[in-house]
mmCIF file of C-alpha atoms in Angstrom:
data_model
loop_
_atom_site.group_PDB
_atom_site.id
_atom_site.type_symbol
_atom_site.label_atom_id
_atom_site.label_comp_id
_atom_site.label_asym_id
_atom_site.label_seq_id
_atom_site.Cartn_x
_atom_site.Cartn_y
_atom_site.Cartn_z
ATOM 1 C CA MET D 49 14.586 13.566 -4.525
ATOM 2 C CA GLU D 50 15.394 15.698 -1.518
ATOM 3 C CA ARG D 51 15.955 13.923 1.780
ATOM 4 C CA SER D 52 13.522 16.220 3.586
ATOM 5 C CA LEU D 53 10.644 14.931 1.454
ATOM 6 C CA SER D 54 10.427 11.826 3.662
ATOM 7 C CA ILE D 55 9.299 13.728 6.749
ATOM 8 C CA GLU D 56 6.955 15.861 4.654
ATOM 9 C CA LEU D 57 5.191 12.700 3.508
ATOM 10 C CA VAL D 58 4.858 11.598 7.124
ATOM 11 C CA ARG D 59 2.855 14.759 7.740
ATOM 12 C CA VAL D 60 0.496 13.774 4.934
ATOM 13 C CA THR D 61 -0.158 10.192 6.066
ATOM 14 C CA GLU D 62 -0.474 11.263 9.708
ATOM 15 C CA ALA D 63 -3.096 13.875 8.841
ATOM 16 C CA ALA D 64 -5.121 11.445 6.732
ATOM 17 C CA ALA D 65 -4.992 8.816 9.471
ATOM 18 C CA LEU D 66 -6.059 11.270 12.160
ATOM 19 C CA SER D 67 -9.075 12.256 10.094
ATOM 20 C CA SER D 68 -10.234 8.827 8.994
ATOM 21 C CA ALA D 69 -9.754 7.155 12.392
ATOM 22 C CA ARG D 70 -12.649 9.210 13.770
ATOM 23 C CA TRP D 71 -14.918 6.920 11.757
ATOM 24 C CA MET D 72 -13.488 3.691 13.170
ATOM 25 C CA GLY D 73 -16.215 1.206 14.057
ATOM 26 C CA LEU D 74 -19.102 3.408 12.916
ATOM 27 C CA GLY D 75 -19.965 1.339 9.856
ATOM 28 C CA LYS D 76 -19.425 4.239 7.429
ATOM 29 C CA LYS D 77 -16.654 3.326 5.031
ATOM 30 C CA GLU D 78 -17.380 6.087 2.493
ATOM 31 C CA GLU D 79 -17.170 8.766 5.160
ATOM 32 C CA ALA D 80 -13.892 7.336 6.464
ATOM 33 C CA ASP D 81 -12.419 7.255 2.962
ATOM 34 C CA ASP D 82 -13.645 10.769 2.155
ATOM 35 C CA ALA D 83 -12.081 12.098 5.361
ATOM 36 C CA ALA D 84 -8.711 10.538 4.545
ATOM 37 C CA THR D 85 -8.777 11.617 0.906
ATOM 38 C CA SER D 86 -9.752 15.259 1.452
ATOM 39 C CA THR D 87 -7.267 15.683 4.276
ATOM 40 C CA MET D 88 -4.435 14.091 2.306
ATOM 41 C CA ARG D 89 -5.199 16.420 -0.599
ATOM 42 C CA ASP D 90 -5.091 19.526 1.611
ATOM 43 C CA VAL D 91 -1.767 18.681 3.216
ATOM 44 C CA PHE D 92 -0.200 17.678 -0.102
ATOM 45 C CA ASP D 93 -0.740 21.259 -1.256
ATOM 46 C CA THR D 94 1.788 22.430 1.350
ATOM 47 C CA ILE D 95 4.570 20.023 0.279
ATOM 48 C CA PRO D 96 7.470 21.502 -1.772
ATOM 49 C CA MET D 97 7.346 19.243 -4.813
ATOM 50 C CA LYS D 98 5.973 18.935 -8.346
ATOM 51 C CA GLY D 99 3.990 15.736 -8.052
ATOM 52 C CA THR D 100 1.759 13.895 -10.505
ATOM 53 C CA VAL D 101 -0.633 11.197 -9.304
ATOM 54 C CA VAL D 102 -0.096 7.938 -11.207
ATOM 55 C CA ILE D 103 -1.939 5.726 -8.699
ATOM 56 C CA GLY D 104 -4.951 7.467 -7.195
ATOM 57 C CA GLU D 105 -8.640 7.379 -6.399
ATOM 58 C CA GLY D 106 -9.705 7.025 -10.026
ATOM 59 C CA GLU D 107 -10.022 9.099 -13.161
ATOM 60 C CA LYS D 108 -10.671 12.842 -13.075
ATOM 61 C CA ASP D 109 -14.351 12.430 -13.956
ATOM 62 C CA GLU D 110 -14.831 9.740 -11.318
ATOM 63 C CA ALA D 111 -12.943 11.176 -8.353
ATOM 64 C CA PRO D 112 -13.218 14.648 -6.833
ATOM 65 C CA MET D 113 -9.612 14.631 -5.684
ATOM 66 C CA LEU D 114 -6.377 12.648 -5.866
ATOM 67 C CA TYR D 115 -7.290 11.426 -9.330
ATOM 68 C CA ILE D 116 -4.816 9.982 -11.814
ATOM 69 C CA GLY D 117 -2.995 12.836 -13.500
ATOM 70 C CA GLU D 118 -3.697 15.380 -10.764
ATOM 71 C CA LYS D 119 -0.856 17.722 -9.849
ATOM 72 C CA LEU D 120 0.172 17.848 -6.201
ATOM 73 C CA GLY D 121 2.496 20.044 -4.176
ATOM 74 C CA THR D 122 3.459 23.678 -4.258
ATOM 75 C CA GLY D 123 4.891 23.474 -7.764
ATOM 76 C CA HIS D 124 8.426 23.953 -6.460
ATOM 77 C CA GLY D 125 10.886 21.172 -5.757
ATOM 78 C CA PRO D 126 11.529 17.703 -7.193
ATOM 79 C CA ARG D 127 9.372 16.284 -9.996
ATOM 80 C CA VAL D 128 7.930 13.021 -8.725
ATOM 81 C CA ASP D 129 5.379 10.324 -9.469
ATOM 82 C CA VAL D 130 2.903 9.865 -6.617
ATOM 83 C CA ALA D 131 0.966 6.728 -5.669
ATOM 84 C CA VAL D 132 -1.634 7.067 -2.945
ATOM 85 C CA ASP D 133 -4.120 4.968 -1.056
ATOM 86 C CA PRO D 134 -5.677 7.497 1.325
ATOM 87 C CA LEU D 135 -7.287 4.681 3.299
ATOM 88 C CA GLU D 136 -6.187 1.119 2.680
ATOM 89 C CA GLY D 137 -8.953 -0.800 4.358
ATOM 90 C CA THR D 138 -12.173 1.206 4.262
ATOM 91 C CA ASN D 139 -14.160 -1.789 5.494
ATOM 92 C CA ILE D 140 -11.514 -2.438 8.130
ATOM 93 C CA VAL D 141 -12.076 1.020 9.594
ATOM 94 C CA ALA D 142 -15.851 0.853 9.266
ATOM 95 C CA ASN D 143 -15.905 -2.459 11.151
ATOM 96 C CA GLY D 144 -13.183 -1.656 13.678
ATOM 97 C CA MET D 145 -10.769 -4.349 12.515
ATOM 98 C CA GLU D 146 -6.967 -4.442 12.274
ATOM 99 C CA ASN D 147 -4.312 -3.237 9.812
ATOM 100 C CA ALA D 148 -5.903 -0.187 8.175
ATOM 101 C CA LEU D 149 -3.314 2.280 6.831
ATOM 102 C CA THR D 150 -2.942 5.559 5.020
ATOM 103 C CA VAL D 151 -0.270 5.054 2.361
ATOM 104 C CA ILE D 152 1.901 7.158 0.025
ATOM 105 C CA ALA D 153 4.733 6.197 -2.312
ATOM 106 C CA VAL D 154 6.773 8.573 -4.445
ATOM 107 C CA ALA D 155 9.564 8.097 -6.962
ATOM 108 C CA ASP D 156 11.350 10.200 -9.534
ATOM 109 C CA GLN D 157 9.165 11.244 -12.444
ATOM 110 C CA GLY D 158 8.465 8.398 -14.859
ATOM 111 C CA CYS D 159 9.542 5.652 -12.460
ATOM 112 C CA LEU D 160 6.218 4.279 -11.145
ATOM 113 C CA LEU D 161 4.058 1.901 -13.149
ATOM 114 C CA ASN D 162 0.773 3.550 -14.100
ATOM 115 C CA ALA D 163 -1.192 0.459 -13.090
ATOM 116 C CA PRO D 164 -4.798 0.107 -14.252
ATOM 117 C CA ASP D 165 -7.502 -0.502 -11.661
ATOM 118 C CA MET D 166 -7.868 -4.265 -12.004
ATOM 119 C CA TYR D 167 -6.651 -7.417 -10.323
ATOM 120 C CA MET D 168 -3.013 -8.422 -10.222
ATOM 121 C CA HIS D 169 -1.688 -11.855 -9.309
ATOM 122 C CA LYS D 170 1.106 -11.292 -6.772
ATOM 123 C CA ILE D 171 3.892 -12.992 -4.899
ATOM 124 C CA ALA D 172 5.939 -11.039 -2.350
ATOM 125 C CA VAL D 173 8.731 -11.807 0.109
ATOM 126 C CA GLY D 174 11.137 -10.009 2.381
ATOM 127 C CA PRO D 175 14.923 -9.669 1.966
ATOM 128 C CA ASP D 176 15.756 -13.201 3.131
ATOM 129 C CA ALA D 177 13.998 -14.747 0.133
ATOM 130 C CA VAL D 178 14.932 -12.347 -2.647
ATOM 131 C CA GLY D 179 15.876 -14.120 -5.865
ATOM 132 C CA VAL D 180 14.263 -17.467 -5.088
ATOM 133 C CA ILE D 181 10.594 -16.844 -5.983
ATOM 134 C CA ASP D 182 9.001 -17.292 -9.387
ATOM 135 C CA ILE D 183 5.371 -16.293 -9.958
ATOM 136 C CA LYS D 184 5.109 -18.859 -12.770
ATOM 137 C CA ALA D 185 6.370 -21.730 -10.608
ATOM 138 C CA SER D 186 4.095 -23.965 -8.540
ATOM 139 C CA VAL D 187 3.004 -23.014 -5.050
ATOM 140 C CA LEU D 188 4.955 -25.963 -3.644
ATOM 141 C CA ASP D 189 8.160 -24.957 -5.426
ATOM 142 C CA ASN D 190 7.881 -21.379 -4.167
ATOM 143 C CA LEU D 191 7.168 -22.484 -0.608
ATOM 144 C CA LYS D 192 10.158 -24.858 -0.666
ATOM 145 C CA ALA D 193 12.379 -22.095 -2.062
ATOM 146 C CA VAL D 194 11.325 -19.571 0.566
ATOM 147 C CA ALA D 195 11.673 -22.126 3.349
ATOM 148 C CA GLY D 196 15.182 -22.994 2.194
ATOM 149 C CA ALA D 197 16.212 -19.362 1.950
ATOM 150 C CA LYS D 198 14.942 -18.638 5.453
ATOM 151 C CA GLY D 199 16.307 -21.795 7.064
ATOM 152 C CA LYS D 200 12.863 -23.167 7.818
ATOM 153 C CA ASP D 201 10.764 -26.206 7.032
ATOM 154 C CA VAL D 202 7.778 -25.716 4.730
ATOM 155 C CA GLY D 203 5.572 -26.442 7.728
ATOM 156 C CA ASP D 204 7.050 -23.382 9.442
ATOM 157 C CA ILE D 205 6.103 -21.055 6.586
ATOM 158 C CA VAL D 206 3.165 -18.666 7.082
ATOM 159 C CA VAL D 207 1.429 -17.479 3.924
ATOM 160 C CA THR D 208 -0.805 -14.425 3.934
ATOM 161 C CA MET D 209 -3.558 -13.822 1.380
ATOM 162 C CA LEU D 210 -6.922 -12.172 0.985
ATOM 163 C CA ASN D 211 -9.785 -14.345 2.186
ATOM 164 C CA ARG D 212 -11.616 -14.636 -1.122
ATOM 165 C CA GLU D 213 -13.504 -17.390 -2.932
ATOM 166 C CA ARG D 214 -11.262 -16.909 -5.976
ATOM 167 C CA HIS D 215 -8.356 -18.214 -3.893
ATOM 168 C CA SER D 216 -9.959 -21.588 -3.079
ATOM 169 C CA SER D 217 -7.579 -23.663 -5.239
ATOM 170 C CA LEU D 218 -4.579 -21.641 -4.050
ATOM 171 C CA ILE D 219 -5.589 -22.238 -0.450
ATOM 172 C CA GLN D 220 -5.746 -25.974 -1.061
ATOM 173 C CA GLU D 221 -2.296 -25.994 -2.676
ATOM 174 C CA VAL D 222 -0.789 -24.170 0.299
ATOM 175 C CA ARG D 223 -2.397 -26.567 2.760
ATOM 176 C CA ASP D 224 -1.434 -29.627 0.712
ATOM 177 C CA ALA D 225 2.172 -28.396 0.873
ATOM 178 C CA GLY D 226 1.925 -28.254 4.669
ATOM 179 C CA ALA D 227 2.307 -24.491 5.067
ATOM 180 C CA ARG D 228 -0.005 -22.350 7.185
ATOM 181 C CA ILE D 229 -2.210 -19.431 6.144
ATOM 182 C CA LYS D 230 -3.031 -16.137 7.819
ATOM 183 C CA PHE D 231 -6.038 -14.652 6.053
ATOM 184 C CA ILE D 232 -6.701 -10.944 5.675
ATOM 185 C CA GLN D 233 -10.034 -9.344 4.795
ATOM 186 C CA GLU D 234 -8.470 -6.285 3.152
ATOM 187 C CA GLY D 235 -5.122 -4.524 3.039
ATOM 188 C CA ASP D 236 -2.643 -6.444 0.917
ATOM 189 C CA VAL D 237 -0.213 -3.502 0.943
ATOM 190 C CA ALA D 238 0.238 -4.024 4.669
ATOM 191 C CA ALA D 239 0.395 -7.782 4.136
ATOM 192 C CA ALA D 240 3.159 -7.512 1.533
ATOM 193 C CA ILE D 241 5.201 -5.167 3.729
ATOM 194 C CA ASN D 242 4.788 -7.559 6.663
ATOM 195 C CA THR D 243 6.819 -10.217 4.819
ATOM 196 C CA ALA D 244 9.930 -8.090 5.405
ATOM 197 C CA PHE D 245 9.582 -7.970 9.201
ATOM 198 C CA ASP D 246 10.249 -11.125 11.221
ATOM 199 C CA GLU D 247 8.109 -9.919 14.121
ATOM 200 C CA THR D 248 4.935 -10.152 12.020
ATOM 201 C CA GLY D 249 5.410 -13.896 11.501
ATOM 202 C CA ILE D 250 4.578 -13.602 7.785
ATOM 203 C CA ASP D 251 6.906 -15.258 5.265
ATOM 204 C CA ILE D 252 5.209 -14.797 1.883
ATOM 205 C CA LEU D 253 2.198 -13.148 0.270
ATOM 206 C CA LEU D 254 0.308 -15.027 -2.439
ATOM 207 C CA GLY D 255 -2.851 -14.413 -4.443
ATOM 208 C CA SER D 256 -4.577 -11.669 -6.372
ATOM 209 C CA GLY D 257 -5.438 -8.152 -5.280
ATOM 210 C CA GLY D 258 -5.599 -4.684 -6.720
ATOM 211 C CA ALA D 259 -2.927 -3.709 -9.241
ATOM 212 C CA PRO D 260 -2.610 -0.141 -7.880
ATOM 213 C CA GLU D 261 -1.965 -1.585 -4.429
ATOM 214 C CA GLY D 262 0.646 -3.810 -6.035
ATOM 215 C CA VAL D 263 2.651 -0.759 -7.081
ATOM 216 C CA LEU D 264 2.443 0.706 -3.582
ATOM 217 C CA SER D 265 3.660 -2.498 -1.966
ATOM 218 C CA ALA D 266 6.439 -2.833 -4.550
ATOM 219 C CA VAL D 267 7.780 0.569 -3.501
ATOM 220 C CA GLY D 268 7.685 -0.436 0.145
ATOM 221 C CA LEU D 269 9.483 -3.708 -0.547
ATOM 222 C CA LYS D 270 12.082 -1.944 -2.669
ATOM 223 C CA CYS D 271 12.887 0.260 0.314
ATOM 224 C CA LEU D 272 13.135 -2.831 2.510
ATOM 225 C CA GLY D 273 15.214 -4.901 0.107
ATOM 226 C CA GLY D 274 12.377 -7.343 -0.545
ATOM 227 C CA GLU D 275 10.865 -8.594 -3.784
ATOM 228 C CA GLN D 276 7.503 -8.702 -5.479
ATOM 229 C CA GLN D 277 6.393 -10.108 -8.816
ATOM 230 C CA GLY D 278 3.029 -9.535 -10.444
ATOM 231 C CA MET D 279 0.883 -10.385 -13.452
ATOM 232 C CA LEU D 280 -2.113 -8.315 -14.508
ATOM 233 C CA LEU D 281 -5.446 -10.140 -14.691
ATOM 234 C CA PRO D 282 -7.732 -8.227 -17.055
ATOM 235 C CA LYS D 283 -11.218 -9.737 -16.960
ATOM 236 C CA ASP D 284 -12.357 -8.649 -20.411
ATOM 237 C CA ASP D 285 -11.379 -6.846 -23.617
ATOM 238 C CA GLU D 286 -12.220 -3.499 -22.080
ATOM 239 C CA GLU D 287 -9.660 -4.018 -19.319
ATOM 240 C CA LYS D 288 -7.105 -5.238 -21.861
ATOM 241 C CA LYS D 289 -7.666 -2.052 -23.843
ATOM 242 C CA ARG D 290 -7.200 -0.052 -20.656
ATOM 243 C CA CYS D 291 -3.799 -1.703 -20.159
ATOM 244 C CA GLU D 292 -2.757 -0.752 -23.673
ATOM 245 C CA GLU D 293 -3.877 2.845 -23.131
ATOM 246 C CA MET D 294 -1.654 2.979 -20.045
ATOM 247 C CA GLY D 295 1.374 1.694 -21.950
ATOM 248 C CA ILE D 296 1.187 -2.013 -21.054
ATOM 249 C CA ASP D 297 1.103 -3.829 -24.406
ATOM 250 C CA ASP D 298 1.661 -7.391 -23.192
ATOM 251 C CA VAL D 299 -0.672 -8.102 -20.261
ATOM 252 C CA SER D 300 0.606 -11.679 -19.953
ATOM 253 C CA ARG D 301 4.168 -10.732 -19.060
ATOM 254 C CA VAL D 302 5.566 -10.885 -15.549
ATOM 255 C CA LEU D 303 6.018 -7.522 -13.881
ATOM 256 C CA TYR D 304 9.205 -7.430 -11.830
ATOM 257 C CA MET D 305 10.342 -4.848 -9.303
ATOM 258 C CA GLU D 306 11.993 -2.664 -11.947
ATOM 259 C CA ASP D 307 8.765 -2.687 -13.956
ATOM 260 C CA MET D 308 6.704 -1.470 -11.015
ATOM 261 C CA VAL D 309 9.211 0.957 -9.521
ATOM 262 C CA ALA D 310 12.178 1.846 -11.701
ATOM 263 C CA GLY D 311 15.273 3.843 -10.778
ATOM 264 C CA ASP D 312 17.379 3.789 -7.652
ATOM 265 C CA ASP D 313 15.242 5.936 -5.379
ATOM 266 C CA ALA D 314 11.750 5.877 -3.899
ATOM 267 C CA ILE D 315 10.061 6.834 -0.633
ATOM 268 C CA PHE D 316 7.267 4.971 1.135
ATOM 269 C CA ALA D 317 5.233 6.240 4.086
ATOM 270 C CA ALA D 318 2.327 4.587 5.913
ATOM 271 C CA THR D 319 0.526 5.575 9.111
ATOM 272 C CA GLY D 320 -1.568 3.125 11.102
ATOM 273 C CA VAL D 321 -5.261 3.960 11.336
ATOM 274 C CA THR D 322 -6.235 0.904 13.353
ATOM 275 C CA ASP D 323 -3.849 -1.285 15.350
ATOM 276 C CA GLY D 324 -2.075 -3.884 13.230
ATOM 277 C CA ASP D 325 0.713 -6.427 13.033
ATOM 278 C CA LEU D 326 3.346 -3.778 12.338
ATOM 279 C CA LEU D 327 1.931 -0.353 13.219
ATOM 280 C CA LYS D 328 -0.197 0.981 16.044
ATOM 281 C CA GLY D 329 -3.355 2.776 15.051
ATOM 282 C CA ILE D 330 -4.647 6.174 16.098
ATOM 283 C CA HIS D 331 -5.432 6.523 19.792
ATOM 284 C CA TYR D 332 -7.395 9.553 20.981
ATOM 285 C CA LYS D 333 -7.514 10.984 24.469
ATOM 286 C CA GLY D 334 -9.288 14.291 24.879
ATOM 287 C CA ALA D 335 -7.568 16.903 22.732
ATOM 288 C CA SER D 336 -4.552 14.683 21.981
ATOM 289 C CA ALA D 337 -3.927 11.772 19.661
ATOM 290 C CA THR D 338 -0.988 9.463 18.969
ATOM 291 C CA THR D 339 0.209 8.144 15.626
ATOM 292 C CA GLN D 340 2.776 5.622 14.436
ATOM 293 C CA THR D 341 4.251 5.856 10.951
ATOM 294 C CA LEU D 342 6.649 3.745 8.917
ATOM 295 C CA VAL D 343 8.734 5.831 6.499
ATOM 296 C CA MET D 344 11.463 4.383 4.274
ATOM 297 C CA ARG D 345 13.765 5.451 1.488
ATOM 298 C CA ALA D 346 15.180 3.056 -1.084
ATOM 299 C CA ARG D 347 18.400 4.940 -1.892
ATOM 300 C CA SER D 348 19.642 5.065 1.696
ATOM 301 C CA GLY D 349 17.930 1.905 2.924
ATOM 302 C CA THR D 350 16.736 3.865 5.955
ATOM 303 C CA VAL D 351 13.690 2.501 7.778
ATOM 304 C CA ARG D 352 12.137 4.691 10.455
ATOM 305 C CA PHE D 353 9.224 4.219 12.834
ATOM 306 C CA VAL D 354 7.953 7.656 13.781
ATOM 307 C CA ASP D 355 5.798 8.024 16.894
ATOM 308 C CA GLY D 356 3.812 11.234 17.034
ATOM 309 C CA LYS D 357 1.688 12.990 19.638
ATOM 310 C CA HIS D 358 -0.715 15.583 18.279
ATOM 311 C CA ASN D 359 -2.787 18.385 19.775
ATOM 312 C CA ILE D 360 -6.000 18.128 17.780
ATOM 313 C CA GLU D 361 -7.198 21.589 18.752
ATOM 314 C CA LYS D 362 -4.158 23.123 17.055
ATOM 315 C CA LYS D 363 -4.830 21.328 13.764
ATOM 316 C CA PRO D 364 -8.308 22.480 12.744
ATOM 317 C CA GLY D 365 -7.214 22.940 9.143
ATOM 318 C CA PHE D 366 -7.028 19.242 8.311
ATOM 319 C CA VAL D 367 -8.525 17.177 11.134
ATOM 320 C CA ILE D 368 -12.266 16.739 10.800
ATOM 321 C CA LYS D 369 -14.622 17.216 13.673
ATOM 322 C CA LYS D 370 -15.558 14.143 15.643
ATOM 323 C CA ALA D 371 -17.961 11.946 13.716
ATOM 324 C CA ASP D 372 -21.573 12.218 14.885
#
């Protein structure tokens, strides 16, 4: 992939964030998601690449844009797989909460797992704990391993997970081990990425969330030198059949980093929509707005935080009017 593609992807996530943030706190999650999705689609069409969506908003018949299999870009440039979450945290934006993002990941063609839309059991850590986790091991063993790798006591470890009823036994195991929990309502891509930054205070992500989001976070962690493992959790025969149709014959096997994002190169970009642990959200003032974006490339190991200031009046082509 060309080096310049990184900054082009920043343009895409910035535009989607600027559009969706207008709906922050208005209680309209569909409108926020539609704004991000349509804007992302429009800006993608200006990017010099031959992209194919492998993680998107759904199937062609279910999604008006950014569907799995859709072609993106100008048709000139590198051939890449594209994974998108135009708005990670629709409810977060609708309710004015923290850590909503617009997210893109790209890799060379054929390198991203075409993950079905179902749950995935996940464990994720930053660079300090690479090589010590095991998704099939007990919670206590994983917490002890991460604590040892990071030079901490188990009681110092902070686990992040989605606040869901399905995690009740997992929550008890973490607390019985003596570790602490920081719950999130949505946004486990952001939560997984946070494990790689000491300033967030997060040491490990545990629990189940969306499989497509698992691929996105795997790309981000690959760029950061972290690690994620996953196991698909099909709920019925129909979902098992869906896995087989997407080339995953053994749904019980552990998915490692190379399974989710193969090859030696990938790019990850995320722009904050609302303020969060790692990124600032969109702030408007009159005709101007500010953005903060995290963009990373696996091959070079480069991690950049890009602060932007935008004149909204000069971007009528992709920034929606102010929500009524």
